[in-house]
Coordinates of C-alpha atoms and ligand atoms in Angstrom, one line a residue:
X21 CA -3.8 -49.5 4.8
X22 CA -4.3 -51.3 8.0
X23 CA -2.7 -54.2 9.7
X24 CA -5.5 -56.6 9.0
X25 CA -5.3 -55.5 5.3
X26 CA -2.0 -57.1 5.1
X27 CA -3.3 -60.5 6.4
X28 CA -5.8 -60.5 3.6
X29 CA -3.4 -59.0 1.1
X30 CA -6.1 -57.2 -0.7
X31 CA -6.6 -53.6 0.5
X32 CA -10.2 -53.0 1.5
X33 CA -9.8 -49.4 0.5
X34 CA -9.7 -50.8 -3.0
X35 CA -13.1 -52.3 -2.6
X36 CA -15.8 -49.9 -3.3
X37 CA -18.9 -49.7 -1.1
X38 CA -20.4 -47.1 -3.4
X39 CA -23.4 -48.6 -5.1
X40 CA -24.5 -45.3 -6.8
X41 CA -24.7 -45.0 -10.5
X42 CA -22.8 -41.7 -10.6
X43 CA -20.4 -41.1 -13.5
X44 CA -17.0 -42.4 -12.8
X45 CA -13.9 -40.0 -13.1
X46 CA -12.6 -42.7 -15.6
X47 CA -15.3 -41.9 -18.0
X48 CA -14.6 -38.2 -17.9
X49 CA -10.8 -38.5 -17.6
X50 CA -10.4 -40.7 -20.7
X51 CA -11.9 -38.0 -22.8
X52 CA -9.5 -35.6 -21.3
X53 CA -6.4 -37.6 -21.6
X54 CA -7.1 -38.1 -25.2
X55 CA -6.8 -34.5 -25.9
X56 CA -3.6 -33.6 -24.1
X57 CA -0.1 -34.9 -23.4
X58 CA 1.4 -35.1 -20.0
X59 CA 4.9 -34.4 -18.8
X60 CA 7.5 -36.2 -20.8
X61 CA 11.1 -36.5 -19.7
X62 CA 11.0 -33.4 -17.6
X63 CA 9.6 -31.3 -20.3
X64 CA 6.0 -30.4 -20.7
X65 CA 4.8 -30.9 -24.2
X66 CA 1.7 -30.0 -26.2
X67 CA -1.4 -29.9 -24.0
X68 CA -5.0 -28.8 -24.1
X69 CA -5.3 -28.7 -20.4
X70 CA -6.6 -25.9 -18.3
X71 CA -3.2 -24.3 -17.9
X72 CA -2.6 -24.7 -21.6
X73 CA -4.5 -24.1 -24.8
X74 CA -7.9 -23.6 -23.1
X75 CA -10.3 -26.0 -21.9
X76 CA -13.2 -27.5 -24.0
X77 CA -11.9 -26.0 -27.3
X78 CA -11.0 -29.6 -28.5
X79 CA -7.8 -28.1 -30.0
X80 CA -4.5 -29.4 -28.9
X81 CA -1.9 -26.8 -28.6
X82 CA 1.6 -27.0 -30.1
X83 CA 3.1 -24.7 -27.6
X84 CA 4.2 -25.6 -24.2
X85 CA 1.9 -25.4 -21.2
X86 CA 2.1 -22.1 -19.6
X87 CA 1.5 -23.1 -16.1
X88 CA 0.3 -19.7 -15.2
X89 CA 1.6 -18.3 -11.9
X90 CA 3.9 -21.3 -11.3
X91 CA 7.5 -20.2 -11.8
X92 CA 10.1 -22.8 -12.5
X93 CA 11.8 -24.0 -9.3
X94 CA 15.0 -25.7 -10.0
X95 CA 15.6 -29.0 -8.2
X96 CA 19.1 -28.7 -6.9
X97 CA 20.0 -32.2 -5.9
X98 CA 21.0 -35.5 -7.5
X99 CA 18.3 -38.0 -7.7
X100 CA 18.2 -41.0 -5.1
X101 CA 18.0 -44.2 -7.0
X102 CA 15.1 -46.6 -6.3
X103 CA 16.1 -49.1 -3.7
X104 CA 15.3 -52.0 -1.4
X105 CA 17.6 -51.5 1.5
X106 CA 16.4 -51.4 5.0
X107 CA 17.5 -47.9 5.5
X108 CA 16.6 -44.3 4.7
X109 CA 18.3 -43.0 1.5
X110 CA 18.5 -39.1 0.9
X111 CA 20.4 -37.1 -1.7
X112 CA 24.2 -36.3 -1.3
X113 CA 24.7 -33.5 0.8
X114 CA 21.6 -34.2 3.0
X115 CA 21.3 -35.9 6.4
X116 CA 18.3 -37.9 7.8
X117 CA 17.9 -38.2 11.5
X118 CA 15.4 -40.5 13.4
X119 CA 13.3 -38.4 15.9
X120 CA 10.5 -39.8 18.3
X121 CA 10.0 -43.3 17.2
X122 CA 7.0 -45.3 18.5
X123 CA 7.4 -45.7 22.3
X124 CA 9.5 -42.6 23.0
X125 CA 8.5 -41.1 26.4
X126 CA 6.9 -37.8 26.0
X127 CA 8.6 -36.5 29.1
X128 CA 12.2 -37.3 30.3
X129 CA 10.8 -38.9 33.5
X130 CA 8.2 -40.9 31.5
X131 CA 8.1 -44.6 31.1
X132 CA 11.0 -45.9 29.1
X133 CA 10.3 -47.8 25.8
X134 CA 10.5 -51.6 26.2
X135 CA 12.0 -53.3 23.2
X136 CA 9.8 -56.4 23.8
X137 CA 6.6 -54.3 23.6
X138 CA 5.7 -55.0 27.1
X139 CA 4.8 -51.4 28.0
X140 CA 1.4 -51.2 29.4
X141 CA -1.6 -49.2 28.1
X142 CA -0.9 -46.5 30.8
X143 CA 2.8 -46.4 29.7
X144 CA 1.8 -46.2 26.0
X145 CA -0.5 -43.3 26.8
X146 CA 2.6 -41.3 28.0
X147 CA 4.7 -42.4 25.0
X148 CA 4.7 -41.5 21.2
X149 CA 2.0 -43.5 19.6
X150 CA 2.4 -46.1 16.7
X151 CA 2.3 -45.6 13.0
X152 CA 3.0 -42.0 12.4
X153 CA 1.1 -40.2 9.7
X154 CA 0.0 -36.6 8.9
X155 CA 2.0 -33.9 10.7
X156 CA 2.2 -30.2 11.2
X157 CA 4.9 -28.0 12.8
X158 CA 3.8 -25.0 14.9
X159 CA 6.7 -22.6 15.5
X160 CA 7.4 -21.6 19.1
X161 CA 8.6 -18.0 18.8
X162 CA 8.9 -15.5 16.0
X163 CA 11.5 -15.1 13.4
X164 CA 14.5 -17.4 13.2
X165 CA 13.7 -18.8 16.7
X166 CA 10.4 -20.3 15.3
X167 CA 12.5 -22.4 12.9
X168 CA 14.6 -23.9 15.7
X169 CA 11.9 -24.9 18.1
X170 CA 8.3 -25.8 17.7
X171 CA 5.4 -28.2 18.5
X172 CA 5.4 -31.3 16.2
X173 CA 1.9 -32.5 16.1
X174 CA 1.4 -35.9 14.3
X175 CA -1.2 -38.5 13.8
X176 CA -0.9 -42.2 14.7
X177 CA -3.0 -43.8 12.1
X178 CA -3.4 -47.4 13.3
X179 CA -1.6 -50.3 15.1
X180 CA 0.0 -53.4 14.1
X181 CA -1.2 -55.8 16.8
X182 CA 1.5 -58.3 16.0
X183 CA 4.1 -55.8 16.9
X184 CA 2.3 -53.9 19.6
X185 CA 2.1 -56.8 22.2
X186 CA 4.9 -59.3 23.3
X187 CA 2.6 -62.2 22.3
X188 CA 1.1 -60.8 19.2
X189 CA -2.7 -60.7 18.9
X190 CA -3.8 -64.2 18.7
X191 CA -5.5 -63.7 22.0
X192 CA -7.4 -60.4 22.4
X193 CA -7.9 -59.0 25.8
X194 CA -9.4 -55.8 27.2
X195 CA -5.9 -54.8 28.4
X196 CA -4.6 -55.2 24.8
X197 CA -7.5 -53.0 23.5
X198 CA -6.7 -50.3 26.0
X199 CA -3.0 -50.4 24.9
X200 CA -4.1 -50.3 21.2
X201 CA -6.4 -47.3 21.9
X202 CA -3.4 -45.5 23.7
X203 CA -1.2 -46.1 20.7
X204 CA -3.7 -44.4 18.3
X205 CA -4.5 -40.7 18.0
X206 CA -2.2 -37.7 18.1
X207 CA 1.1 -36.7 19.7
X208 CA 2.0 -33.1 20.5
X209 CA 5.6 -32.9 21.2
X210 CA 8.1 -29.9 21.5
X211 CA 11.1 -30.3 19.4
X212 CA 14.1 -28.2 19.4
X213 CA 17.2 -28.0 17.2
X214 CA 20.5 -28.4 19.0
X215 CA 24.1 -28.9 18.0
X216 CA 23.6 -32.6 17.3
X217 CA 20.3 -32.2 15.5
X218 CA 16.7 -32.0 16.6
X219 CA 15.5 -33.6 19.8
X220 CA 12.4 -33.9 22.0
X221 CA 12.2 -31.4 24.8
X222 CA 10.2 -31.4 28.0
X223 CA 7.4 -29.1 27.8
X224 CA 3.9 -28.5 29.4
X225 CA 2.6 -28.8 25.8
X226 CA 3.6 -32.4 25.3
X227 CA 0.6 -34.5 25.5
X228 CA -1.2 -37.4 23.7
X229 CA -4.8 -37.6 22.6
X230 CA -5.7 -41.2 22.2
X231 CA -8.6 -43.5 21.3
X232 CA -9.9 -42.9 25.0
X233 CA -9.3 -39.1 25.4
X234 CA -12.6 -37.2 26.2
X235 CA -13.9 -35.4 23.0
X236 CA -16.9 -33.2 22.1
X237 CA -18.8 -32.3 19.0
X238 CA -19.7 -29.0 17.4
X239 CA -21.5 -27.9 14.3
X240 CA -24.9 -29.2 13.0
X241 CA -24.3 -32.6 14.8
X242 CA -23.9 -31.3 18.2
X243 CA -23.1 -33.2 21.4
X244 CA -26.8 -33.7 22.3
X245 CA -27.8 -35.2 19.0
X246 CA -29.6 -38.5 19.6
X247 CA -27.4 -40.3 17.1
X248 CA -24.3 -39.6 19.3
X249 CA -25.7 -40.9 22.5
X250 CA -24.1 -44.2 23.7
X251 CA -23.2 -46.1 26.8
X252 CA -19.9 -44.5 27.4
X253 CA -19.2 -40.8 27.1
X254 CA -17.9 -39.5 23.8
X255 CA -14.1 -40.2 23.7
X256 CA -11.4 -40.9 21.3
X257 CA -10.2 -40.3 17.8
X258 CA -9.1 -43.3 15.6
X259 CA -7.4 -43.9 12.2
X260 CA -6.0 -40.5 12.1
X261 CA -4.5 -40.3 8.7
X262 CA -3.7 -37.0 7.2
X263 CA -4.2 -33.6 8.7
X264 CA -4.6 -30.0 8.5
X265 CA -3.4 -26.7 10.1
X266 CA -5.7 -23.7 10.6
X267 CA -4.6 -20.2 10.3
X268 CA -5.6 -19.6 13.9
X269 CA -3.1 -22.2 15.0
X270 CA -5.0 -25.4 15.6
X271 CA -4.4 -28.9 14.3
X272 CA -6.9 -31.0 12.4
X273 CA -6.7 -34.8 12.7
X274 CA -8.8 -36.8 10.2
X275 CA -10.6 -40.0 10.9
X276 CA -10.1 -42.3 7.9
X277 CA -10.9 -46.2 8.2
X278 CA -12.7 -46.0 11.5
X279 CA -15.2 -48.6 10.4
X280 CA -12.6 -51.3 10.8
X281 CA -12.5 -51.1 14.6
X282 CA -16.2 -52.1 15.0
X283 CA -17.7 -55.5 14.7
X284 CA -20.0 -58.0 16.5
X285 CA -20.4 -61.6 17.3
X286 CA -24.2 -61.3 17.2
X287 CA -25.0 -63.5 14.2
X288 CA -28.5 -61.8 13.8
X289 CA -26.9 -58.3 13.3
X290 CA -26.8 -57.0 9.7
X291 CA -25.7 -53.5 8.8
X292 CA -28.3 -51.0 7.8
X293 CA -27.9 -49.1 4.5
X294 CA -26.1 -46.1 6.2
X295 CA -23.7 -48.6 8.1
X296 CA -23.1 -50.5 4.8
X297 CA -22.2 -47.3 2.9
X298 CA -19.4 -46.8 5.3
X299 CA -18.3 -50.3 5.3
X300 CA -19.3 -51.3 8.8
X301 CA -19.4 -55.0 9.0
X302 CA -19.7 -57.9 11.6
X303 CA -16.1 -58.8 11.1
X304 CA -13.2 -56.7 12.4
X305 CA -9.6 -57.6 11.9
X306 CA -8.9 -55.8 15.3
X307 CA -11.4 -58.0 17.2
X308 CA -11.7 -55.3 20.0
X309 CA -15.5 -55.9 20.0
X310 CA -14.9 -59.5 21.3
X311 CA -13.7 -57.9 24.6
X312 CA -14.9 -54.4 24.8
X313 CA -18.6 -53.8 24.1
X314 CA -17.8 -50.1 23.1
X315 CA -16.7 -51.6 19.7
X316 CA -19.7 -54.1 19.3
X317 CA -22.0 -52.4 17.0
X318 CA -25.0 -54.7 18.0
X319 CA -24.6 -53.7 21.7
X320 CA -23.6 -50.1 21.2
X321 CA -24.8 -49.1 17.8
X322 CA -24.4 -45.2 18.2
X323 CA -20.6 -45.4 18.9
X324 CA -19.8 -45.6 15.2
X325 CA -21.6 -42.3 14.7
X326 CA -18.9 -40.6 16.7
X327 CA -16.3 -41.4 14.1
X328 CA -15.6 -40.4 10.5
X329 CA -15.1 -36.7 11.4
X330 CA -12.4 -34.0 11.3
X331 CA -11.1 -33.4 14.8
X332 CA -9.7 -29.9 15.8
X333 CA -7.1 -29.9 18.5
X334 CA -5.4 -26.8 20.1
X335 CA -1.9 -27.8 20.6
X336 CA -1.1 -24.6 22.6
X337 CA -3.7 -25.5 25.3
X338 CA -2.8 -28.7 26.9
X339 CA -6.2 -28.8 28.8
X340 CA -8.3 -28.3 25.8
X341 CA -10.8 -30.9 24.6
X342 CA -10.6 -32.0 21.1
X343 CA -13.6 -31.0 19.1
X344 CA -15.1 -33.1 16.2
X345 CA -16.2 -30.5 13.6
X346 CA -19.3 -32.1 12.1
X347 CA -19.9 -29.4 9.5
X348 CA -17.1 -30.9 7.5
X349 CA -18.9 -34.1 7.0
X350 CA -18.7 -37.8 8.0
X351 CA -16.7 -39.8 5.6
X352 CA -13.4 -41.6 5.6
X353 CA -11.3 -38.3 5.8
X354 CA -7.9 -38.8 4.4
X355 CA -7.0 -35.2 5.2
X356 CA -8.2 -31.6 5.7
X357 CA -6.1 -29.2 3.7
X358 CA -7.0 -25.6 4.7
X359 CA -6.4 -22.6 2.5
X360 CA -7.9 -19.2 2.6
X361 CA -9.7 -17.0 0.0
X362 CA -11.3 -13.6 0.3
X363 CA -10.6 -14.1 4.0
X364 CA -12.8 -17.3 4.2
X365 CA -11.3 -20.7 4.9
X366 CA -11.6 -23.5 2.5
X367 CA -11.1 -27.0 3.5
X368 CA -10.4 -29.8 1.0
X369 CA -10.9 -33.4 2.0
X370 CA -10.7 -36.6 0.1
X371 CA -12.6 -39.8 1.1
X372 CA -10.2 -42.6 0.6
X373 CA -12.0 -45.5 -0.7
X374 CA -12.3 -46.7 -4.4
X375 CA -15.2 -45.0 -6.0
X376 CA -15.5 -42.1 -3.4
X377 CA -15.5 -38.4 -3.8
X378 CA -13.6 -35.3 -2.9
X379 CA -15.2 -32.5 -0.9
X380 CA -14.6 -29.0 0.1
X381 CA -15.9 -26.8 3.0
X382 CA -16.3 -23.2 2.5
X383 CA -16.7 -20.8 5.4
X384 CA -19.6 -18.6 5.6
X385 CA -17.8 -15.5 6.3
X386 CA -14.2 -14.3 6.9
X387 CA -12.6 -16.5 9.6
X388 CA -11.3 -13.5 11.6
X389 CA -14.8 -12.1 11.7
X390 CA -16.3 -15.3 12.9
X391 CA -13.5 -15.8 15.5
X392 CA -14.1 -12.2 16.8
X393 CA -17.8 -13.3 17.4
X394 CA -16.5 -16.4 19.2
X395 CA -17.7 -18.7 16.5
X396 CA -15.6 -21.5 15.0
X397 CA -14.9 -20.9 11.3
X398 CA -15.2 -24.7 11.0
X399 CA -18.9 -24.7 12.3
X400 CA -20.2 -22.0 9.9
X401 CA -20.1 -22.8 6.2
X402 CA -21.2 -25.0 3.5
X403 CA -19.9 -28.5 2.4
X404 CA -19.6 -29.3 -1.2
X405 CA -18.7 -32.4 -3.3
X406 CA -17.0 -32.3 -6.7
X407 CA -18.4 -33.2 -10.0
X408 CA -16.0 -33.4 -12.8
X409 CA -17.4 -32.9 -16.4
X410 CA -15.8 -34.4 -19.4
X411 CA -15.2 -31.0 -21.0
X412 CA -12.5 -30.2 -18.4
X413 CA -14.9 -28.2 -16.3
X414 CA -16.2 -29.1 -12.8
X415 CA -18.6 -28.0 -10.2
X416 CA -19.0 -28.0 -6.5
X417 CA -22.5 -29.4 -5.5
X418 CA -23.7 -28.3 -2.2
X419 CA -24.6 -30.9 0.5
X420 CA -27.2 -28.5 2.1
X421 CA -30.5 -29.7 3.5
X422 CA -33.4 -28.4 1.4
X423 CA -31.3 -27.9 -1.6
X424 CA -31.5 -30.2 -4.6
X425 CA -32.6 -33.7 -3.8
X426 CA -31.6 -33.3 0.0
X427 CA -35.2 -32.5 1.1
X428 CA -37.4 -33.8 3.8
X429 CA -39.7 -35.4 1.2
X430 CA -36.7 -37.4 0.0
X431 CA -36.0 -38.6 3.5
X432 CA -33.4 -36.1 4.7
X433 CA -34.5 -34.9 8.2
X434 CA -32.2 -31.9 8.5
X435 CA -28.6 -30.8 8.1
X436 CA -27.3 -33.1 10.7
X437 CA -28.9 -36.0 8.9
X438 CA -27.2 -34.9 5.7
X439 CA -23.8 -34.8 7.6
X440 CA -24.3 -38.1 9.4
X441 CA -24.9 -39.6 5.9
X442 CA -22.5 -37.5 4.0
X443 CA -21.7 -40.4 1.5
X444 CA -25.3 -41.0 0.6
X445 CA -25.9 -37.3 0.3
X446 CA -23.0 -36.9 -2.1
X447 CA -24.5 -40.0 -4.1
X448 CA -27.8 -38.1 -4.3
X449 CA -26.4 -34.9 -5.7
X450 CA -24.4 -36.7 -8.4
X451 CA -20.7 -36.5 -7.3
X452 CA -18.1 -38.0 -9.5
X453 CA -16.5 -41.3 -8.2
X454 CA -12.7 -41.1 -7.9
X455 CA -9.9 -43.6 -7.6
X456 CA -9.3 -43.4 -3.8
X457 CA -8.8 -39.7 -3.1
X458 CA -6.0 -39.1 -0.8
X459 CA -4.1 -36.0 0.0
X460 CA -4.8 -32.5 -1.4
X461 CA -2.2 -29.6 -1.7
X462 CA -2.8 -26.1 -2.7
X463 CA -0.2 -24.3 -4.6
X464 CA 1.1 -21.3 -2.5
X465 CA 1.1 -18.8 -5.4
X466 CA -1.5 -19.6 -8.1
X467 CA -3.9 -21.6 -5.6
X468 CA -4.2 -24.5 -8.0
X469 CA -5.3 -27.6 -6.2
X470 CA -3.6 -31.0 -6.5
X471 CA -5.2 -34.3 -5.4
X472 CA -3.5 -37.7 -5.3
X473 CA -5.7 -40.7 -6.6
X474 CA -3.6 -43.4 -5.2
X475 CA -4.7 -46.5 -7.2
X476 CA -7.7 -48.4 -8.2
X477 CA -8.7 -52.0 -8.2
X478 CA -10.1 -52.0 -11.7
X479 CA -13.6 -52.9 -10.6
X480 CA -16.3 -52.5 -13.2
X481 CA -17.0 -48.8 -12.5
X482 CA -13.3 -48.0 -12.2
X483 CA -12.5 -44.3 -11.7
X484 CA -9.6 -43.1 -13.6
X485 CA -8.0 -42.9 -17.1
X486 CA -6.7 -46.4 -16.7
X487 CA -8.5 -49.6 -15.9
X488 CA -7.1 -51.1 -13.9
X489 CA -5.0 -48.3 -12.4
X490 CA -2.4 -50.1 -10.1
X491 CA -0.2 -47.0 -10.0
X492 CA -2.5 -44.0 -9.4
X493 CA -2.3 -40.5 -10.7
X494 CA -2.4 -36.8 -9.7
X495 CA -5.3 -34.6 -10.7
X496 CA -5.2 -30.8 -10.4
X497 CA -7.8 -28.1 -10.7
X498 CA -8.0 -24.3 -10.8
X499 CA -11.0 -22.7 -9.2
X500 CA -12.8 -20.1 -11.2
X501 CA -10.8 -16.9 -10.9
X502 CA -8.2 -18.5 -8.7
X503 CA -10.7 -18.1 -5.9
X504 CA -10.8 -21.3 -3.8
X505 CA -14.4 -20.5 -2.7
X506 CA -15.7 -20.6 -6.3
X507 CA -18.2 -23.2 -7.1
X508 CA -16.8 -24.0 -10.6
X509 CA -13.4 -25.1 -11.7
X510 CA -11.3 -26.4 -14.6
X511 CA -9.3 -29.6 -14.1
X512 CA -6.6 -31.5 -15.8
X513 CA -4.4 -34.5 -15.0
X514 CA -0.8 -33.6 -13.8
X515 CA 0.7 -37.0 -14.2
X516 CA 0.1 -40.6 -14.4
X517 CA 2.3 -42.7 -11.9
X518 CA 3.8 -46.0 -12.7
X519 CA 6.6 -47.6 -14.7
X520 CA 6.8 -47.2 -18.6
X521 CA 8.3 -50.5 -18.8
X522 CA 4.9 -52.0 -18.1
X523 CA 2.6 -49.1 -19.1
X524 CA 3.7 -47.1 -22.0
X525 CA 1.1 -44.3 -21.1
X526 CA 3.4 -43.5 -18.1
X527 CA 5.7 -40.7 -19.2
X528 CA 8.1 -40.5 -16.3
X529 CA 11.7 -41.2 -16.9
X530 CA 13.0 -44.7 -15.9
X531 CA 14.9 -43.3 -13.0
X532 CA 12.0 -41.4 -11.6
X533 CA 9.2 -44.3 -11.6
X534 CA 7.0 -44.5 -8.6
X535 CA 3.6 -45.8 -7.7
X536 CA 0.6 -45.0 -5.6
X537 CA 1.1 -41.2 -4.8
X538 CA -0.5 -40.5 -1.4
X539 CA 1.1 -37.8 0.8
X540 CA 1.4 -34.5 -1.0
X541 CA 2.5 -31.0 0.0
X542 CA 3.8 -27.8 -1.4
X543 CA 6.8 -26.0 0.1
X544 CA 6.7 -22.2 0.2
X545 CA 8.7 -22.0 -3.1
X546 CA 5.9 -24.0 -4.8
X547 CA 7.7 -27.4 -5.2
X548 CA 5.3 -30.3 -4.9
X549 CA 6.5 -33.0 -2.6
X550 CA 4.9 -36.5 -3.4
X551 CA 5.0 -39.4 -1.0
X552 CA 4.1 -42.9 -1.9
X553 CA 2.2 -45.9 -0.4
X554 CA 2.5 -48.7 -2.7
X555 CA 0.6 -51.5 -0.8
X556 CA 3.0 -54.1 0.7
X557 CA 0.9 -56.7 -1.1
X558 CA 2.6 -55.7 -4.4
X559 CA 5.8 -53.8 -3.3
X560 CA 9.0 -54.6 -5.1
X561 CA 7.3 -57.6 -6.9
X562 CA 8.2 -58.3 -10.5
X563 CA 5.0 -60.3 -10.9
X564 CA 2.9 -57.2 -9.8
X565 CA 5.0 -55.0 -12.1
X566 CA 6.6 -53.0 -9.2
X567 CA 10.1 -54.4 -9.2
X568 CA 11.7 -51.0 -10.7
X569 CA 10.0 -48.8 -8.1
X570 CA 11.6 -50.2 -5.0
X571 CA 10.6 -49.3 -1.4
X572 CA 8.2 -46.5 -0.9
X573 CA 9.5 -43.0 -1.3
X574 CA 9.3 -39.2 -1.7
X575 CA 9.7 -37.3 -4.7
X576 CA 9.6 -33.6 -5.6
X577 CA 8.0 -32.1 -8.7
X578 CA 8.3 -28.7 -10.2
X579 CA 4.8 -27.9 -11.4
X580 CA 6.1 -25.1 -13.5
X581 CA 8.3 -27.4 -15.7
X582 CA 6.9 -30.8 -14.9
X583 CA 10.4 -32.0 -13.7
X584 CA 10.2 -34.8 -11.1
X585 CA 13.0 -36.3 -9.0
X586 CA 13.3 -38.9 -6.4
X587 CA 14.4 -37.4 -2.9
X588 CA 14.1 -40.2 -0.4
X589 CA 13.7 -44.0 -0.2
X590 CA 12.2 -45.5 3.0
X591 CA 13.2 -48.8 4.6
X592 CA 11.5 -52.1 4.0
X593 CA 7.8 -52.5 4.4
X594 CA 7.1 -48.9 5.1
X595 CA 5.1 -46.1 3.5
X596 CA 6.4 -42.6 3.6
X597 CA 3.9 -40.0 4.8
X598 CA 3.6 -36.7 6.7
X599 CA 5.1 -33.5 5.6
X600 CA 6.1 -30.5 7.6
X601 CA 8.8 -27.9 7.3
X602 CA 10.1 -25.2 9.6
X603 CA 9.2 -21.6 8.3
X604 CA 12.8 -21.1 7.1
X605 CA 12.4 -24.3 4.8
X606 CA 15.7 -25.7 6.2
X607 CA 14.3 -28.5 8.2
X608 CA 11.9 -31.1 6.7
X609 CA 10.0 -33.5 8.9
X610 CA 8.5 -36.7 7.2
X611 CA 7.2 -39.9 8.8
X612 CA 8.1 -43.4 8.2
X613 CA 5.0 -45.5 8.8
X614 CA 4.8 -49.2 9.4
X615 CA 8.4 -50.3 8.7
X616 CA 8.5 -54.0 8.7
X617 CA 4.9 -54.6 8.0
X618 CA 4.2 -58.1 6.3
X619 CA 5.5 -57.9 2.7
X620 CA 5.1 -60.9 0.5
X621 CA 8.3 -59.8 -1.4
X622 CA 10.5 -60.2 1.8
X623 CA 8.9 -63.7 2.5
X624 CA 8.0 -64.5 6.1
X625 CA 5.7 -62.1 7.9
X626 CA 6.6 -60.7 11.3
X627 CA 5.5 -62.8 14.3
X628 CA 5.9 -62.4 18.1
X629 CA 9.0 -64.5 17.9
X630 CA 10.5 -62.8 14.9
X631 CA 9.2 -59.2 14.7
X632 CA 12.1 -58.1 12.6
X633 CA 11.3 -60.6 9.8
X634 CA 10.9 -57.7 7.2
X635 CA 12.7 -54.8 8.8
X636 CA 14.6 -53.8 11.8
X637 CA 14.5 -50.1 11.1
X638 CA 15.4 -47.8 12.9
X639 CA 17.0 -49.7 15.9
X640 CA 18.6 -52.5 13.9
X641 CA 18.5 -54.3 17.3
X642 CA 17.5 -58.1 17.2
X643 CA 16.0 -57.6 20.6
X644 CA 13.8 -54.8 19.5
X645 CA 11.2 -54.5 16.6
X646 CA 10.5 -52.1 13.8
X647 CA 9.1 -48.8 14.8
X648 CA 7.4 -46.0 13.0
X649 CA 9.3 -42.8 13.4
X650 CA 9.7 -39.2 12.3
X651 CA 12.7 -38.4 10.1
X652 CA 14.3 -34.9 10.2
X653 CA 16.0 -34.1 7.0
X654 CA 18.5 -31.3 6.7
X655 CA 21.1 -30.0 4.2
X656 CA 24.6 -30.4 5.4
X657 CA 25.2 -26.8 4.6
X658 CA 22.2 -25.7 6.3
X659 CA 20.5 -24.6 3.0
X660 CA 16.9 -24.6 1.9
X661 CA 15.6 -28.2 1.3
X662 CA 15.2 -29.1 -2.2
X663 CA 17.4 -26.3 -3.7
Ligands
FEO730 FE1 -4.5 -43.4 5.5 FE2 -5.7 -43.2 2.6 O1 -4.2 -43.3 3.7
CA731 CA1 -2.4 -41.9 3.3
CA732 CA1 -2.6 -44.8 1.1

């Protein structure tokens, strides 16, 4: 969700730009849902899912699901009730500490945060960015030390221009664009645990990657590719939503709703098919194009081709240039979840828009072997897109030039062309439309893959078991033989989110209702952490059947038993996102994004005169404004989180 989405209330992610006739996931999932039961009141009941009685037999089992390889993991805390307070709520026995809110100087001698948002672009570039999102923790040191200090690397997805500038964004200027660019991107910050909790520490590693940082390209769409040539040098990463972490110690920042930054005032400009497929339009809510030709698609048409990629950043080399890894495709990447199988890396990535697809990249050789040859494991491999069949099976379809319909005769010039037009290539091979694919998480033991489908608008080709699907659901699959490089899988629905008061198909207990699952992560013990992003357009509203759900939140599920429990409730107007734990599992970092964003339930929208109209979290200072921040969660007894 972006700031301009709020102004129009409807979330453009809910509007499909996929005109293909591919089978929708709704069509296949309805058949599946009719043959199985889902989790009921903390107990898993009869099911014919892939973890239960066998897929495709058509016989419902009377025995409980086995959830092979997923041992029960007791949840040892008392559930947090749903709430609407302008505060963080965590279970009894836990603490929540605010760390590195937007505007925090990255170095102790850096520019101090100004409560009236009057920091300049240059100052913002030396401070923590706005709207924290996906995040990873890189330990500094081995053993216990690595759980007490590390590099926290986090994305800054977008900016709220009403809150970013003292006078709001009614007038757009080049200086404002520069500050907005500086508030985007990634923060790399050394954090250490002290007697009074975690704090930011001075370090040569501390740095920002912003919308203006020099970047380069690698893979089939290399830096010299004609489609990447523009008036300005390649720079910047934008709308970094979720993330990934490679086994060789780098960070992956994903570019999601990049199209929204581009526009034009040229009335004669019309998007071509490729641009339209990515939602590039003349109107941009940010209006940067009105003062900066870099963002004018009519003036600088190739700049858009530099966005929509997965960006690799080496947090341990402050001088390194971020690299856009083009072999992973060009979509609206939600995240890039990395796992390993037979020594090869596998990267799962959702394309978050209604009616889009889920992809995976499989390395061509063991990653250690490629690294030994000084080749990036992210440059050598095959990108696939998922097809979900209605018998519970699924297959990964290669997006490989010369394979299937992706031939020169059909207008596909080469592999670079396939990747620049990844969405169209996926249309051509017959991928299955999904209901806004967001995060992917891979179970640490049995390697099952879980995917949040956050919600759907109910448009004519709606893509889930419910139409409309305002609450979203979680799908999971098991790759053949538990091998994540495999090209076939068996899938199932883990749960339908929502409120049984309004939708009897929802089998969550009344005290555990939630909507719009988005962030997703496993801890080392195999507990599944679920973070929610209910749109502010419906949050808390009885007339939109979200009154029992409360503010956005985080829950934890035991995939072995199906038990679900609410763990955290965020302040007003926020979403909860970003999931990182220390290796000892005793510190959990999560992000609170866009507290205080315009929320119809709370009435007046924030203005430059009253930025705290919805929330004043975390400062609760009338002279300040709401700020995204990382929250550090610990058990008071120092124990493992969730136990
Ligand atoms: Fe940036 Fe799809 O959430
Ligand atoms: Ca998200
Ligand atoms: Ca979302």
